[in-house]
mmCIF file of C-alpha atoms in Angstrom:
data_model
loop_
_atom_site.group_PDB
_atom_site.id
_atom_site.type_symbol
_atom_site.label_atom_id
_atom_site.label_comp_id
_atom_site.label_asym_id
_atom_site.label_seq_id
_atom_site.Cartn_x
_atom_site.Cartn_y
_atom_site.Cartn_z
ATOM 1 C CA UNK A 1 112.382 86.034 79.491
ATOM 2 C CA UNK A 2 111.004 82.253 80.923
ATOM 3 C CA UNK A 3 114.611 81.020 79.437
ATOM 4 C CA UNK A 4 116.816 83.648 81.688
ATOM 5 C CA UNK A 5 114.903 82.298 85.246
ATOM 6 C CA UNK A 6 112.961 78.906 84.746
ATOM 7 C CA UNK A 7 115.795 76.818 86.097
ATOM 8 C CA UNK A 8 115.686 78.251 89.146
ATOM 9 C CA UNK A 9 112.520 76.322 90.018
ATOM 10 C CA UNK A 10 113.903 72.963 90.032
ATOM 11 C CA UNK A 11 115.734 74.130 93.389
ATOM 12 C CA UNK A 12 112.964 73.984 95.181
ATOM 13 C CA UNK A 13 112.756 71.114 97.459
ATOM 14 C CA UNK A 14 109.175 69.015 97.592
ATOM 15 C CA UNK A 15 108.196 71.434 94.369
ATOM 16 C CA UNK A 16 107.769 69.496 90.495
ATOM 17 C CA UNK A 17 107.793 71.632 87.436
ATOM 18 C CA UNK A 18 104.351 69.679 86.282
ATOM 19 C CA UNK A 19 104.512 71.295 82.290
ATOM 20 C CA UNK A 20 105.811 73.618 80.433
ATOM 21 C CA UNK A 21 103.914 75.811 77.603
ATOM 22 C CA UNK A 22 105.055 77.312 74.835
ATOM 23 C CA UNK A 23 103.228 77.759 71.463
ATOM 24 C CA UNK A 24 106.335 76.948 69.731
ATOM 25 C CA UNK A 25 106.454 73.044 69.868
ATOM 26 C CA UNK A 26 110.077 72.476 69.693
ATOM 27 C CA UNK A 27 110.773 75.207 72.669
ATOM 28 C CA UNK A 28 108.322 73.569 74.822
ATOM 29 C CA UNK A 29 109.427 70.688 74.476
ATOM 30 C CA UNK A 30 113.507 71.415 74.977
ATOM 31 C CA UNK A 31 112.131 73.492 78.133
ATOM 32 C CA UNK A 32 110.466 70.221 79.162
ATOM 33 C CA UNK A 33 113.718 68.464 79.001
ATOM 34 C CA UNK A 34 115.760 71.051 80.393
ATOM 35 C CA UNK A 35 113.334 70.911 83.806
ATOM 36 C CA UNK A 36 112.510 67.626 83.972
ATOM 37 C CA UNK A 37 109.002 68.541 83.243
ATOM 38 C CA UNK A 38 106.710 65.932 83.368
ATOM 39 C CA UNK A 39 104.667 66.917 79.721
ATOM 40 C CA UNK A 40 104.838 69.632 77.743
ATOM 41 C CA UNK A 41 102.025 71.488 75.611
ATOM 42 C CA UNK A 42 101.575 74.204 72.937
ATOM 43 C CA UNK A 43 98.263 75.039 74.506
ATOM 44 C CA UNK A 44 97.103 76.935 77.745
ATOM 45 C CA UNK A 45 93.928 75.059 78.207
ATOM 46 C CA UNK A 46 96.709 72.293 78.992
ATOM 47 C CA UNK A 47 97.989 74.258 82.554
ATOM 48 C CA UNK A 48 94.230 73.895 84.046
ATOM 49 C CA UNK A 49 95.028 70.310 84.568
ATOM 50 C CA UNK A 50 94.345 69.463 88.148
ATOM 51 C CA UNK A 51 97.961 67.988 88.833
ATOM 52 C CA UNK A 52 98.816 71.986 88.782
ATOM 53 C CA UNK A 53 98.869 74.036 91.779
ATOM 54 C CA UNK A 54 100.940 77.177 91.120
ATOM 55 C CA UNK A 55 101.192 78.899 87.040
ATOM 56 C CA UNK A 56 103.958 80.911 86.392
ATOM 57 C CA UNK A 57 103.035 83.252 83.752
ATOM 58 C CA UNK A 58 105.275 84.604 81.430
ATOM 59 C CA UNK A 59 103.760 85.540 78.338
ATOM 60 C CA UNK A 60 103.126 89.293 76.413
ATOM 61 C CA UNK A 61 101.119 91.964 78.534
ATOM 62 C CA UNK A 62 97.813 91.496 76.695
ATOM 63 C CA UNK A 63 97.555 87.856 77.615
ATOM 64 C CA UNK A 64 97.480 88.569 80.829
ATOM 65 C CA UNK A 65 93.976 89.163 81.934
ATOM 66 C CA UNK A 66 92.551 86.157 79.982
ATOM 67 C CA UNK A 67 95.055 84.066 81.113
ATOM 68 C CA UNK A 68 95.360 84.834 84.705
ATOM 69 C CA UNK A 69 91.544 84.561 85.303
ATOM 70 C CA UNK A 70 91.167 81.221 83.670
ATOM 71 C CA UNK A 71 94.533 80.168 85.658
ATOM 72 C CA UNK A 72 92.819 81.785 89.259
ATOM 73 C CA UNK A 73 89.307 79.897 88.658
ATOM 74 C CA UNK A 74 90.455 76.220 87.776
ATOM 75 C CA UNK A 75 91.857 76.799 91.163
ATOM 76 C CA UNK A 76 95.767 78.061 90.995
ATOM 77 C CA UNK A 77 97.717 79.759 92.046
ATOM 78 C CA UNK A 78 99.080 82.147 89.833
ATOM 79 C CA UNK A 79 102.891 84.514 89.760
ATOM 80 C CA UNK A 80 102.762 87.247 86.845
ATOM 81 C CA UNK A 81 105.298 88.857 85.138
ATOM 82 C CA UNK A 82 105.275 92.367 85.605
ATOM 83 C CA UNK A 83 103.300 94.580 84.464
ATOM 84 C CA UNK A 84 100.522 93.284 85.657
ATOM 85 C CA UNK A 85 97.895 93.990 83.184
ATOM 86 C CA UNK A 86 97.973 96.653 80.282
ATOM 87 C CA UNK A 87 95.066 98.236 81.430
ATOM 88 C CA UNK A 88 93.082 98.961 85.198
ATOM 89 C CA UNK A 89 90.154 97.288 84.191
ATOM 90 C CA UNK A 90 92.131 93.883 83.166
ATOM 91 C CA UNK A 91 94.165 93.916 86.548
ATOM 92 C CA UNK A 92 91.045 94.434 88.547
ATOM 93 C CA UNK A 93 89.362 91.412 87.076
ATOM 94 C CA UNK A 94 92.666 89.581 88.098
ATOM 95 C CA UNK A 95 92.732 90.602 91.455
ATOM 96 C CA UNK A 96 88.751 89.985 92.154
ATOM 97 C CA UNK A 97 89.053 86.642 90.689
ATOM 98 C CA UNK A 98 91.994 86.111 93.179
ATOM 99 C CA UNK A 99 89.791 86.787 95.822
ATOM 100 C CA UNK A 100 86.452 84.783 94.722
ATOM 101 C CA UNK A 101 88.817 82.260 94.569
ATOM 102 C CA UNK A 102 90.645 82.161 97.254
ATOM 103 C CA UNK A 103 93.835 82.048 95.921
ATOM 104 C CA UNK A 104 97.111 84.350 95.577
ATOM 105 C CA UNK A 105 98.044 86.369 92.999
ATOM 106 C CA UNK A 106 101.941 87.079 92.719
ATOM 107 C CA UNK A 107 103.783 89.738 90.450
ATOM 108 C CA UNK A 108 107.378 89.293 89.875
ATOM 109 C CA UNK A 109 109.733 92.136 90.392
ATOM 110 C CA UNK A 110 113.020 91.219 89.465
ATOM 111 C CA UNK A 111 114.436 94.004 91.035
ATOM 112 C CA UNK A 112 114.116 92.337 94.690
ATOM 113 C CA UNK A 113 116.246 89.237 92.864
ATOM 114 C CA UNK A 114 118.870 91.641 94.355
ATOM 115 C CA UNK A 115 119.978 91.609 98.099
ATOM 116 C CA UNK A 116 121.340 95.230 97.669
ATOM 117 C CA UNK A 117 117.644 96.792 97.697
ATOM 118 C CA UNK A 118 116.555 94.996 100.699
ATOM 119 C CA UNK A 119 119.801 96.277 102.003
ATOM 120 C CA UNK A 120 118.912 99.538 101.429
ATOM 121 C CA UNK A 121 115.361 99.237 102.609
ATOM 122 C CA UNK A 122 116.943 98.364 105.589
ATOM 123 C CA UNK A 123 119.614 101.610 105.853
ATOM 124 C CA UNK A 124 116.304 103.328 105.741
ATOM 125 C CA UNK A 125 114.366 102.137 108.474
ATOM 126 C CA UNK A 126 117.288 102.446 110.735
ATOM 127 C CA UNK A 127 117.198 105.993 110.263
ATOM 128 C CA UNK A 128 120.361 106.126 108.940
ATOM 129 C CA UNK A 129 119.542 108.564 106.022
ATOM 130 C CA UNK A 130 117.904 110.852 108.211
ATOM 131 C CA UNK A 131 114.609 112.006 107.271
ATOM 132 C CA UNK A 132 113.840 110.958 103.760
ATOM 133 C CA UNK A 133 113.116 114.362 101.123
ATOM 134 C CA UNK A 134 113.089 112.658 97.727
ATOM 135 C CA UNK A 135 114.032 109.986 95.107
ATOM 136 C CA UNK A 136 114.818 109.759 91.502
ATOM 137 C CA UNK A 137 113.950 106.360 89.709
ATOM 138 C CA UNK A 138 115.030 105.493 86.325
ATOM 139 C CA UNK A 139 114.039 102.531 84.318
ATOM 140 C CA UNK A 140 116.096 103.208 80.877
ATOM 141 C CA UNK A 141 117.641 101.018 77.981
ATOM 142 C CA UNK A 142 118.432 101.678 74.402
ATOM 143 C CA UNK A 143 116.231 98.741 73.105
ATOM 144 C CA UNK A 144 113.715 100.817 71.521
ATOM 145 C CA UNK A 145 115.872 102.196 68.613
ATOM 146 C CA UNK A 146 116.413 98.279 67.090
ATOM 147 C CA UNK A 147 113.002 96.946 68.002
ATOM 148 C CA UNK A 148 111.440 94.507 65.272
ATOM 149 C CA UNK A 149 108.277 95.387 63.080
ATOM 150 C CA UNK A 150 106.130 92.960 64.498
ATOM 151 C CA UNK A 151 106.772 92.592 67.636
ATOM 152 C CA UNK A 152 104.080 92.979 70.266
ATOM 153 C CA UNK A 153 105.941 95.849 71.795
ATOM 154 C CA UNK A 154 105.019 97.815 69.013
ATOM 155 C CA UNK A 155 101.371 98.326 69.577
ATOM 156 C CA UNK A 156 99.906 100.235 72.959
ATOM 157 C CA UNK A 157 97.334 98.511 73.533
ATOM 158 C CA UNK A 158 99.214 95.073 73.790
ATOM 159 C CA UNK A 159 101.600 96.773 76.486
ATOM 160 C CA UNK A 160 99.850 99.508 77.930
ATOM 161 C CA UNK A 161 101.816 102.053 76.579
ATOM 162 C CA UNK A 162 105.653 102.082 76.087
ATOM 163 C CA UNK A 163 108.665 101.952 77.751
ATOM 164 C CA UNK A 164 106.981 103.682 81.259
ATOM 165 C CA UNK A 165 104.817 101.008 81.691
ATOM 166 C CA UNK A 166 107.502 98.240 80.354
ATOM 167 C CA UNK A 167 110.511 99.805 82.014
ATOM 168 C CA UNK A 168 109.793 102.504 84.868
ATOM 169 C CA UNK A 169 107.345 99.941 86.624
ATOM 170 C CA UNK A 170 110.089 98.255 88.302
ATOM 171 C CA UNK A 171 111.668 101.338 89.803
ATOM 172 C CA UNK A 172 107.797 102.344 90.692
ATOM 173 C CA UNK A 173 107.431 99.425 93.006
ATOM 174 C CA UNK A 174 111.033 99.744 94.574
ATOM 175 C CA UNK A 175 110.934 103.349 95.023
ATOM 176 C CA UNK A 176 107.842 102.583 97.093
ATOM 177 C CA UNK A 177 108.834 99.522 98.932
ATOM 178 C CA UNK A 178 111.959 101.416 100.193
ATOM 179 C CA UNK A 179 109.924 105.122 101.343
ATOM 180 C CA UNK A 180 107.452 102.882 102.396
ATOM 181 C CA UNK A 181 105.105 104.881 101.612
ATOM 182 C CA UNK A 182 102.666 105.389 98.271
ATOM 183 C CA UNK A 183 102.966 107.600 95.745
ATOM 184 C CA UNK A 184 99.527 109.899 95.541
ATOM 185 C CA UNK A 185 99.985 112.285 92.232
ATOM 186 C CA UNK A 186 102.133 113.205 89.802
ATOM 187 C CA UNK A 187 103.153 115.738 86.897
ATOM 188 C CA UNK A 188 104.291 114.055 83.867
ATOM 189 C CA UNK A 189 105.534 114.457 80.340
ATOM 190 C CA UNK A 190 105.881 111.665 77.930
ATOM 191 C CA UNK A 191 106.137 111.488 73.547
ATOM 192 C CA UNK A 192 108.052 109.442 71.492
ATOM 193 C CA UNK A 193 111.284 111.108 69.997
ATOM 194 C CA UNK A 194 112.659 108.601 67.933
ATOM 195 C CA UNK A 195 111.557 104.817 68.209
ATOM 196 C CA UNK A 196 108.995 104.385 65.273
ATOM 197 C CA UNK A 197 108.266 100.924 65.870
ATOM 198 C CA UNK A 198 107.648 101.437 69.507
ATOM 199 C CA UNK A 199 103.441 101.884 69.870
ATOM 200 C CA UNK A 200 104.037 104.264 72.843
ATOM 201 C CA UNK A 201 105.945 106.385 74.197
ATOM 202 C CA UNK A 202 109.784 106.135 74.222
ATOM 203 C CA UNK A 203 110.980 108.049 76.629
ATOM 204 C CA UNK A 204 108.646 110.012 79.811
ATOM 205 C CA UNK A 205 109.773 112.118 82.820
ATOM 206 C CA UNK A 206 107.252 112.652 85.600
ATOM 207 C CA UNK A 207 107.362 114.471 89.391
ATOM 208 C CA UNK A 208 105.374 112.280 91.922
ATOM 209 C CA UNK A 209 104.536 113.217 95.497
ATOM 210 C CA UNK A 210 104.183 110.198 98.302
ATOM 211 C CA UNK A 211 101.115 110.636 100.927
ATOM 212 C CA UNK A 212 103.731 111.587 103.703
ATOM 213 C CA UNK A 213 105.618 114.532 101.565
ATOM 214 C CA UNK A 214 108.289 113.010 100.143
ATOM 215 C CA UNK A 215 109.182 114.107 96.535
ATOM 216 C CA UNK A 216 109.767 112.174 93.658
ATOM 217 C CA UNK A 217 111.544 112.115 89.674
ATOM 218 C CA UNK A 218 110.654 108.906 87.731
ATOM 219 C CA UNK A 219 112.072 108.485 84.090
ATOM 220 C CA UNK A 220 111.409 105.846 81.473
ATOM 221 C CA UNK A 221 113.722 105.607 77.781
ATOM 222 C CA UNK A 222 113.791 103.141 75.380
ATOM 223 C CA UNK A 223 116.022 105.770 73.716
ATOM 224 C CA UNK A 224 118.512 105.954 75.875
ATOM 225 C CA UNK A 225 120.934 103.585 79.065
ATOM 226 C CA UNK A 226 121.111 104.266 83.028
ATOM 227 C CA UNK A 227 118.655 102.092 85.642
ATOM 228 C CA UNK A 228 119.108 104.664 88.609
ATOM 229 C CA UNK A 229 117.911 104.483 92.084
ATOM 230 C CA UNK A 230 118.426 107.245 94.326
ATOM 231 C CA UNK A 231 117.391 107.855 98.008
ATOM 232 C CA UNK A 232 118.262 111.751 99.544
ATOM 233 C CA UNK A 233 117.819 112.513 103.261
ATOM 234 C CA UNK A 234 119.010 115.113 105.829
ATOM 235 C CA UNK A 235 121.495 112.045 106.824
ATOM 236 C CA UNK A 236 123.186 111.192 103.353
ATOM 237 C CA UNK A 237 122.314 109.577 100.096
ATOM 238 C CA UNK A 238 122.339 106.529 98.634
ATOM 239 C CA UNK A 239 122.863 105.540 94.373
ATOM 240 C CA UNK A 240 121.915 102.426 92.551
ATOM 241 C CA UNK A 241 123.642 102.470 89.239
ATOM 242 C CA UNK A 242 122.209 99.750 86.844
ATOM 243 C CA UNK A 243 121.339 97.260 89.766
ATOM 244 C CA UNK A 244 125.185 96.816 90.344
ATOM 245 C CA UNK A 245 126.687 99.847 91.285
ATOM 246 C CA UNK A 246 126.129 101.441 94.622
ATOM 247 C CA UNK A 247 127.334 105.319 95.592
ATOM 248 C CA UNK A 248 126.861 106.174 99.245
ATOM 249 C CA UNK A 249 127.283 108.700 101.659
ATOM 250 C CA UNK A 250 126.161 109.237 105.352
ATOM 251 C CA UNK A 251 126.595 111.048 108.649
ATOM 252 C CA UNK A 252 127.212 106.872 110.352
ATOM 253 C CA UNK A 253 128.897 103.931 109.874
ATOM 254 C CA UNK A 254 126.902 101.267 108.563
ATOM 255 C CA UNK A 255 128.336 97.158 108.539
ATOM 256 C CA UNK A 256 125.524 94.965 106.689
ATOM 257 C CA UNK A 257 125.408 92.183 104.497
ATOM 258 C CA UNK A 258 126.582 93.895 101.366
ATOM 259 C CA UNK A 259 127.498 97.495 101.934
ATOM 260 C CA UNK A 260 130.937 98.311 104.243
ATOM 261 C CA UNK A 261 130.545 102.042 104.888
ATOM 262 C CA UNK A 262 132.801 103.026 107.345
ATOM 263 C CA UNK A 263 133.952 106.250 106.335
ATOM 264 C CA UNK A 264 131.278 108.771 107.817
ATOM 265 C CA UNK A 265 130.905 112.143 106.035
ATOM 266 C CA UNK A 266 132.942 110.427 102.791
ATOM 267 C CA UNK A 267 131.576 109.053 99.558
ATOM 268 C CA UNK A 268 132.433 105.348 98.891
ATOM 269 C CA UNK A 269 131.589 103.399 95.421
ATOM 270 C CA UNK A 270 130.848 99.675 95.905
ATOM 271 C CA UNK A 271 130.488 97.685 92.565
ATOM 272 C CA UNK A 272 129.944 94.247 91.357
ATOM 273 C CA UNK A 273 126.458 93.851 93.559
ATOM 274 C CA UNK A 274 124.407 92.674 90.483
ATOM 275 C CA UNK A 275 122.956 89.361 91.163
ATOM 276 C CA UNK A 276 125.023 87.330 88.632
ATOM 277 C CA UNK A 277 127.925 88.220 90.403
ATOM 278 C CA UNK A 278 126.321 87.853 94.335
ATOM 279 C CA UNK A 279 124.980 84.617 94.021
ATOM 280 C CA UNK A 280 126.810 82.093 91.286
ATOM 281 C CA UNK A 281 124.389 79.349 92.217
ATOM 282 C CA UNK A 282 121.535 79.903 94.717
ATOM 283 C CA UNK A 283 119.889 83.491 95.509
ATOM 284 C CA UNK A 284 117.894 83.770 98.741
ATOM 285 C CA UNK A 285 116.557 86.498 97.076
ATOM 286 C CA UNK A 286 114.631 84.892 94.211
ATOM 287 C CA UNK A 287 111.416 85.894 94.091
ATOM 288 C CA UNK A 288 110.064 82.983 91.748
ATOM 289 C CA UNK A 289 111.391 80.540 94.328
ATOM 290 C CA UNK A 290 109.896 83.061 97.235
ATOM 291 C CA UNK A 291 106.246 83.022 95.449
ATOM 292 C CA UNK A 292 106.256 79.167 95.776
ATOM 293 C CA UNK A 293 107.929 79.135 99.505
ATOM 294 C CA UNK A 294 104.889 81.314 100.155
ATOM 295 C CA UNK A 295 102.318 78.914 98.816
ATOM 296 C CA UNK A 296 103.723 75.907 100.198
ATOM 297 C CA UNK A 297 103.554 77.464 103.572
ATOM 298 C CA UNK A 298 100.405 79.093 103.467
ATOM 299 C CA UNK A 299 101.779 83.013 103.693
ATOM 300 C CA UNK A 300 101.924 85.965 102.055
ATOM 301 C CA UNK A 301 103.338 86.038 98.405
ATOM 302 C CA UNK A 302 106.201 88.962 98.536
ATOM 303 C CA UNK A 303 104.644 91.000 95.700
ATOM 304 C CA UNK A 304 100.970 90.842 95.962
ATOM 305 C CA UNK A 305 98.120 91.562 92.671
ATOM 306 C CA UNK A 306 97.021 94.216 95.279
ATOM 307 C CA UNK A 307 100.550 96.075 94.781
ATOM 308 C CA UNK A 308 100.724 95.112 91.175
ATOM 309 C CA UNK A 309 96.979 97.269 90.435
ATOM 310 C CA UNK A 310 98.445 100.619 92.340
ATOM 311 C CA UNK A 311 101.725 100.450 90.884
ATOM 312 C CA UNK A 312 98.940 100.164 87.422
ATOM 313 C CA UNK A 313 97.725 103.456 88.160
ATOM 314 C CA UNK A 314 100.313 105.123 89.123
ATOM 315 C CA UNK A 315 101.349 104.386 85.603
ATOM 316 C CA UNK A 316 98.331 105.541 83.947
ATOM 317 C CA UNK A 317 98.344 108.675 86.349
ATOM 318 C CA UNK A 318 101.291 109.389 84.555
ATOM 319 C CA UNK A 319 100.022 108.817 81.142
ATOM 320 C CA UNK A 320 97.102 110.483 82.014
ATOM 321 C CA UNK A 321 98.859 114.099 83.455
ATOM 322 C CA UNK A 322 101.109 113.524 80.003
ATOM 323 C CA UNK A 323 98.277 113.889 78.229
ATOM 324 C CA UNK A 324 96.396 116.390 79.768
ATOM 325 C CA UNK A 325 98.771 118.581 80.948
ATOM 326 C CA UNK A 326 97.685 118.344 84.369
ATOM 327 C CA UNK A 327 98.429 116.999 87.954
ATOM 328 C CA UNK A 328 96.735 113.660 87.994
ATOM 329 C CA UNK A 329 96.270 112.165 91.855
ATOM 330 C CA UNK A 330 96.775 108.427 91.435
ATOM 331 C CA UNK A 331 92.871 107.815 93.430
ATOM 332 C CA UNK A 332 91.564 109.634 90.322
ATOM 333 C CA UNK A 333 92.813 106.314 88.096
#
């Protein structure tokens, strides 16, 4: 996954990719070239060098926790991928060592890459959706049914789980971001119908309710396509179809950045708003290049560890109510 962004930090003016890590020796070292890194390393001992400030941490789920601490008290900095532990008790250690050490924890989302949520998040606060009722989140790809023997994503207690945790975190956070409001309980089911080499479960459908009322549907597959985003209120809908495709109606016109809609009461399709296709060079958007901004400047990182630990729970709420057959409420995790 470090191959599809880690360009993107040599844009960042008065910024130095310092090393690069990799425990195969010829990747690290091609990485190194690629960036203009100053060394390279096969070992993570190697990143607590003082001449590092920020670590960018990219590795499998279960590394996380070990990782992350040792990163937090050497004294950096430190942006995870998501999710941010596989378990509560690993992302709580993470976000307490952030604290005794005074430094900020980041988790990348890579769904707010993409100027068409924040859009959106902004359609919402005008009001121009009416009164939000529900959404329906769906984090879904058909990677399951040709994963490896072998591969870390095969065991649950290396990820967490299965494709909820892997997938359906992302569409979590967002759904959240956008209400803005938390989700509080849920109602889940979740089994594995036909990925044997996936650990956990390959494909879960739960019902969440936020603290202010609003209802929820979030969906997980490794069996099975579709990344959906949908937002329903007494003042029109709006669709994300695989982080690209927008459907939208509403009772106003609306004239932003991205979406045109200027056909009140009408449904209009917009397409080609994936991120590839938005920005061919830089993204404004990037949150790697946001998590360092932040540092730099002594703010807030966009996704904090604090975030990163709910969104957790919610995830093991969900597990949990699977399980048991049971609402779960999210403070029970």
């Amino acid at each position: 996954m470090a191959a599809l962004y880690r360009h993107r930090y040599t844009q960042i003016p008065c910024a130095q990719m310092y090393m690069v890590i990799d425990t195969d020796e010829v990747s690290a070292r091609n990485a190194a070239l690629e960036l203009h890194a100053i060394r390279w390393s096969t070992d993570f001992n190697d990143a607590l060098s003082s001449e590092v400030d920020i670590i960018d941490i990219s590795t499998p789920n279960y590394l996380h926790g070990q990782q992350a601490v040792a990163a937090l008290f050497s004294g950096k900095h430190v942006l995870l991928q998501k999710p941010i532990a596989p378990t509560v008790t690993e992302a709580e250690e993470i976000v307490d060592a952030g604290r005794r050490n005074n430094k900020q924890v980041g988790i990348y989302m890579s769904m707010l890459d993409n100027p068409i949520y924040h859009e959106i998040k902004k359609v919402v606060e005008k009001g121009l959706l009416g009164r939000i009722t529900s959404l329906h989140c769906r984090g879904a790809h058909r990677g399951g049914l040709s994963m490896p023997e072998g591969s870390w994503r095969n065991s649950v207690e290396k990820t967490g789980g299965g494709s909820f945790i892997q997938l359906a975190v992302h569409q979590i956070n967002m759904a959240q971001l956008i209400a803005g409001d938390k989700i509080s309980r849920v109602a889940a089911f979740s089994k594995n119908m036909m990925c044997a080499n996936i650990g956990g479960d390959d494909v879960t459908s739960a019902c969440c309710e936020f603290e202010g009322g609003i209802q929820g549907v979030l969906e997980s597959a490794y069996c099975a396509d579709q990344n959906i985003l949908s937002i329903y209120g007494s003042g029109g809908f709006i669709s994300v179809y695989n982080d690209s495709i927008v459907q939208i109606k509403m009772d106003e016109p609306y004239y932003g950045e991205i979406i045109r809609y200027d056909h009140p009461g009408g449904i209009k399709f917009i397409s080609g708003l994936s991120c590839i296709e938005l920005y061919k060079s830089d993204n404004p958007y990037d949150q790697h290049i946001a998590f360092v901004k932040a540092i730099m400047q002594g703010s807030a990182v966009p996704v904090p560890a604090d975030t990163g630990l709910y969104d957790l729970r919610i995830v093991k709420a969900v597990y949990k109510s699977a399980c048991e057959n049971r609402f779960v409420s999210v403070s029970e995790i």
